[in-house]
Amino acid sequence: MYNSKQIKTPSYNRLLRRSFATPATNSNFSVHPEIAARTPPYGKLIKNLTEVRRVLGTQGLTLAEKILYSHLDNVEDALGGRNGKVRGEAYLKLKVDRVAMQDASAQMALLQFMTCGLGKTAVPASIHCDHMIVGENGADVDLPRSIEGNKEVFDFLGSAAKKFGIQFWAPGSGIIHQIVLENYAAPGLMMLGTDSREQSLTLNRWPADTPNGGGLGAIAIGVGGADAVDALVDAPWELRAPKILGVRLEGELSGWATPKDVILNLAGQLTVRNITGLEWKLSVARAWLQFVTWERVYPPSDLTPAPNAQPSEVGATTSLFPFTSKMISYLNSTRRAPIAEAAEGTNKSHNFLRADTNAIYDQVITINLSELEPHINGPFTPDLSTPLSKFKDAVKENEWPEQLSAGLIGSCTNSSYQDMLRAEDLVKQAEAAGLKPKVDFFVTPGSEQIRATLERDETLDVFGRAGGTVLANACGPCIGQWKRNDISKGDTNAILTSYNRNFRARNDGNSQTMNFLASPEIVTAMIYSGDMSFNPITDTLPTPSGQSFKFSAPSGSELPSQGFEPGNLAFVPSNSAPSPSTPVVVSPTSSRLALLEPFEPFGAVDLKGLKVLLKIKGKCTTDHISAAGSWLKYKGHLENISNNTLIGAMNAETGEVNKVHDANGDILSIPDLARRWKAQGVSWLVVAENNYGEGSAREHAALQPRYLGGKVILAKSFARIHEANLKKQGVVPLTFADGADYDSIGSCDSVDTVGLYDMLVSGGDGEVFLDVTRKTDGRRHRIPVKHTFSKDQAGFVLAGSALNLLSKRAAIA
Ligand code: SF4
């Protein structure tokens, strides 16, 4: 079991030294006992795919469709009788193969899983401690401090992982997506990752990073914790069948262009901001992309490196690549030769891991790699894409800072061996010319394996000689954990990073830091100038000896000739057998963690005497319902985080934010009035306008109202994902049959439901009404309402929550 003392006692340096004493061929590491558990169930998938073809007829399938549909719980139910109209319309109930959770989002996922009473997870799962590690002085100092500061969270995660048989990757082991790539991703696999926007404060609909597994041909999708729990308890996970964007890559990458530039370019193309500057087009593109996967079409040759950045930055569900010999090489080099063999055999016999030649895409974009030039994207959005040759002009036109203040390379998706070797090549060129970086330089290895390999091959020494600070194998500055001492809050400055995201205040908490994204190579070259207008391909730098220096295009091998060095073996989880006697460590005095109690069931009658807590005016996103920022530290403590419930919502009757009136005239904050009514045994509802709950699929936005006594949300319309999340937590989402009725109900009105119980019992059939008694004059009137309950969802509400129902079913089974 993970114990924070184990990390504290031997210093991080000692742990690192241990890696040198351990040969890479150590049998504990090279022959992983769970290799079978990491191989996709190809036999079952092919059987399902045969059924998919029977149901859909002769239509050609894209790669995304083959993998997604072969994971359907019931092919006929999902795809039958649709006359081929599946994409963008059918809801797919999918049985995923694996779940990965990062430390911030794993807390609530595990707390919910624990309420099910199951002894182990239904599918293999892993936890990765990467989001809470500070980047400041370097790994040796930052890691022990961060472990100490987050001890209670890591102890909880470690103990729960041991109890339920989840593989636990301790702080310092690496970033979730790189570890998944090195250990779990495999061609044809389908997995969920809880790396959601609520931690990362991005604008995209789905998180960026889980799709990293697509580089190895896996369908890997980012979700919220409640979705992950579905998979952990063996419930199908639901997704609207995505539209498919094909990306045809022609030619070959060469010179300075990198896989990173493919996505930097694609991000610009997909949102068209840089072409038209019209925001509405951006919105249209985003909306469409919400349900899109993209896949690479017809690789020009197996020699092109798989891009290691993904288009989910612009809203795609996920992305993936067809099977190539590159994947075989990578699987072999990461000690998974049996998986490579199985994938190759399955692909040969069933063409499973490539699109059919007659597959049809909703859109195809062609990128000529031979003509691709490096791009720099930003600031403040990943889709403002500028070719390097035009960046100098863009800096002037936009009055961006002329000087760079720091360069940062690495992250979960851009610290591959080749990325780092090409960056090293540039540092060596500059060193030979007598040059030193002009600005601070930070390196974030994506995993212990990458770090140890770079240390063995002396790449880290080269970065160190250039004054580079090697941060812990963790997210660090990419998730706002950069403790920066060179800039004050509010100072306008520019940084270049090879990270995935660049929204305001994302890296250092300073909203005036303009964060530009580029390949590790461009970031590394530009720190030697410090001038934002410097073009390392064409421009020269003066050397100390008075000569003129120009970089040559960087080079670096894809895979290490001596193989990957595993590094500190203490980080490698030994096995995933559950240990039921392990106590889960949650301090009763903790302000960050609290065990959950299952929600009470619905009861056998309609709801009577609900009171209107608040009538909301205008937009009410999941940010308004459950604010992020400093509240994120309470994600594992439902009682404490509930103090932010609806604090961003505007009271339609007063125009005030986070102020409501009790029936006796008392003015309280929204969470305070909810708590008061909960203590009085009064259940409540909220009245809202259109698209209630838009934004990220933040489960807390459904959990918190439920926890505080909310039973119904009555809106003009809902964001679909949030509507589904409410039902999962046992809250009833209803919409006005006539939007004008919004005006006929107000705060503190009393509401009885009519027909709701019968509708739930009948699995979603039947009409529902609300009988409203006005607080102002005591008059009573009836409002017809609509709902979208399926049979399953009705069962969730009757049981009190989806987890209650699933645990009941699991207990029976
Ligand atoms: Fe997310 Fe950045 Fe961490 Fe990757 S490195 S998982 S993008 S926070």
JSON list of N, CA and C in Angstrom, two decimals, residues 3 8 21 42 87 106 137 151 189 295 339 599 602 736 743 758 772 797:
[
{"chain": "A", "resi": 3, "resn": "ASN", "atom": "N", "xyz": [2.22, 4.60, 1.17]},
{"chain": "A", "resi": 3, "resn": "ASN", "atom": "CA", "xyz": [2.27, 5.29, 2.45]},
{"chain": "A", "resi": 3, "resn": "ASN", "atom": "C", "xyz": [3.18, 6.47, 2.24]},
{"chain": "A", "resi": 8, "resn": "LYS", "atom": "N", "xyz": [8.77, 9.87, 1.95]},
{"chain": "A", "resi": 8, "resn": "LYS", "atom": "CA", "xyz": [9.52, 10.86, 2.73]},
{"chain": "A", "resi": 8, "resn": "LYS", "atom": "C", "xyz": [10.83, 10.29, 3.25]},
{"chain": "A", "resi": 21, "resn": "ALA", "atom": "N", "xyz": [20.99, 1.31, -9.83]},
{"chain": "A", "resi": 21, "resn": "ALA", "atom": "CA", "xyz": [21.44, 0.00, -9.38]},
{"chain": "A", "resi": 21, "resn": "ALA", "atom": "C", "xyz": [20.57, -1.12, -9.94]},
{"chain": "A", "resi": 42, "resn": "TYR", "atom": "N", "xyz": [-9.56, -9.02, -27.73]},
{"chain": "A", "resi": 42, "resn": "TYR", "atom": "CA", "xyz": [-9.75, -9.01, -29.18]},
{"chain": "A", "resi": 42, "resn": "TYR", "atom": "C", "xyz": [-10.81, -10.02, -29.65]},
{"chain": "A", "resi": 87, "resn": "ARG", "atom": "N", "xyz": [-24.55, 8.12, -36.58]},
{"chain": "A", "resi": 87, "resn": "ARG", "atom": "CA", "xyz": [-23.69, 9.19, -36.09]},
{"chain": "A", "resi": 87, "resn": "ARG", "atom": "C", "xyz": [-24.49, 10.44, -35.74]},
{"chain": "A", "resi": 106, "resn": "ALA", "atom": "N", "xyz": [-10.00, 11.64, -8.92]},
{"chain": "A", "resi": 106, "resn": "ALA", "atom": "CA", "xyz": [-10.19, 10.28, -8.38]},
{"chain": "A", "resi": 106, "resn": "ALA", "atom": "C", "xyz": [-10.87, 10.31, -7.01]},
{"chain": "A", "resi": 137, "resn": "ASN", "atom": "N", "xyz": [11.31, 24.69, -7.59]},
{"chain": "A", "resi": 137, "resn": "ASN", "atom": "CA", "xyz": [12.77, 24.65, -7.48]},
{"chain": "A", "resi": 137, "resn": "ASN", "atom": "C", "xyz": [13.40, 23.42, -8.10]},
{"chain": "A", "resi": 151, "resn": "LYS", "atom": "N", "xyz": [-0.75, 15.08, 1.93]},
{"chain": "A", "resi": 151, "resn": "LYS", "atom": "CA", "xyz": [-0.61, 13.73, 2.51]},
{"chain": "A", "resi": 151, "resn": "LYS", "atom": "C", "xyz": [-1.96, 13.03, 2.67]},
{"chain": "A", "resi": 189, "resn": "LEU", "atom": "N", "xyz": [-8.17, -0.86, -27.79]},
{"chain": "A", "resi": 189, "resn": "LEU", "atom": "CA", "xyz": [-8.68, -0.75, -26.41]},
{"chain": "A", "resi": 189, "resn": "LEU", "atom": "C", "xyz": [-9.67, 0.41, -26.33]},
{"chain": "A", "resi": 295, "resn": "GLU", "atom": "N", "xyz": [-9.84, 10.71, -36.92]},
{"chain": "A", "resi": 295, "resn": "GLU", "atom": "CA", "xyz": [-8.87, 9.65, -37.08]},
{"chain": "A", "resi": 295, "resn": "GLU", "atom": "C", "xyz": [-8.03, 9.95, -38.29]},
{"chain": "A", "resi": 339, "resn": "ILE", "atom": "N", "xyz": [1.32, -8.05, -26.50]},
{"chain": "A", "resi": 339, "resn": "ILE", "atom": "CA", "xyz": [0.17, -7.23, -26.92]},
{"chain": "A", "resi": 339, "resn": "ILE", "atom": "C", "xyz": [0.34, -6.82, -28.39]},
{"chain": "A", "resi": 599, "resn": "PHE", "atom": "N", "xyz": [-27.52, 8.40, -1.00]},
{"chain": "A", "resi": 599, "resn": "PHE", "atom": "CA", "xyz": [-28.72, 9.26, -0.94]},
{"chain": "A", "resi": 599, "resn": "PHE", "atom": "C", "xyz": [-29.95, 8.39, -0.68]},
{"chain": "A", "resi": 602, "resn": "PHE", "atom": "N", "xyz": [-36.37, 7.52, -3.45]},
{"chain": "A", "resi": 602, "resn": "PHE", "atom": "CA", "xyz": [-37.39, 8.53, -3.80]},
{"chain": "A", "resi": 602, "resn": "PHE", "atom": "C", "xyz": [-38.61, 8.47, -2.88]},
{"chain": "A", "resi": 736, "resn": "PHE", "atom": "N", "xyz": [-40.31, 23.22, -18.77]},
{"chain": "A", "resi": 736, "resn": "PHE", "atom": "CA", "xyz": [-41.63, 23.81, -18.98]},
{"chain": "A", "resi": 736, "resn": "PHE", "atom": "C", "xyz": [-42.19, 23.34, -20.33]},
{"chain": "A", "resi": 743, "resn": "ASP", "atom": "N", "xyz": [-42.73, 32.59, -15.95]},
{"chain": "A", "resi": 743, "resn": "ASP", "atom": "CA", "xyz": [-43.15, 33.82, -15.26]},
{"chain": "A", "resi": 743, "resn": "ASP", "atom": "C", "xyz": [-44.20, 33.56, -14.18]},
{"chain": "A", "resi": 758, "resn": "ASP", "atom": "N", "xyz": [-45.71, 8.02, -10.72]},
{"chain": "A", "resi": 758, "resn": "ASP", "atom": "CA", "xyz": [-46.21, 7.03, -11.68]},
{"chain": "A", "resi": 758, "resn": "ASP", "atom": "C", "xyz": [-45.33, 6.96, -12.92]},
{"chain": "A", "resi": 772, "resn": "VAL", "atom": "N", "xyz": [-48.62, 24.53, -8.27]},
{"chain": "A", "resi": 772, "resn": "VAL", "atom": "CA", "xyz": [-47.85, 25.60, -7.62]},
{"chain": "A", "resi": 772, "resn": "VAL", "atom": "C", "xyz": [-48.77, 26.45, -6.76]},
{"chain": "A", "resi": 797, "resn": "VAL", "atom": "N", "xyz": [-33.56, 7.47, -10.21]},
{"chain": "A", "resi": 797, "resn": "VAL", "atom": "CA", "xyz": [-34.23, 8.41, -9.31]},
{"chain": "A", "resi": 797, "resn": "VAL", "atom": "C", "xyz": [-35.00, 7.66, -8.23]}
]
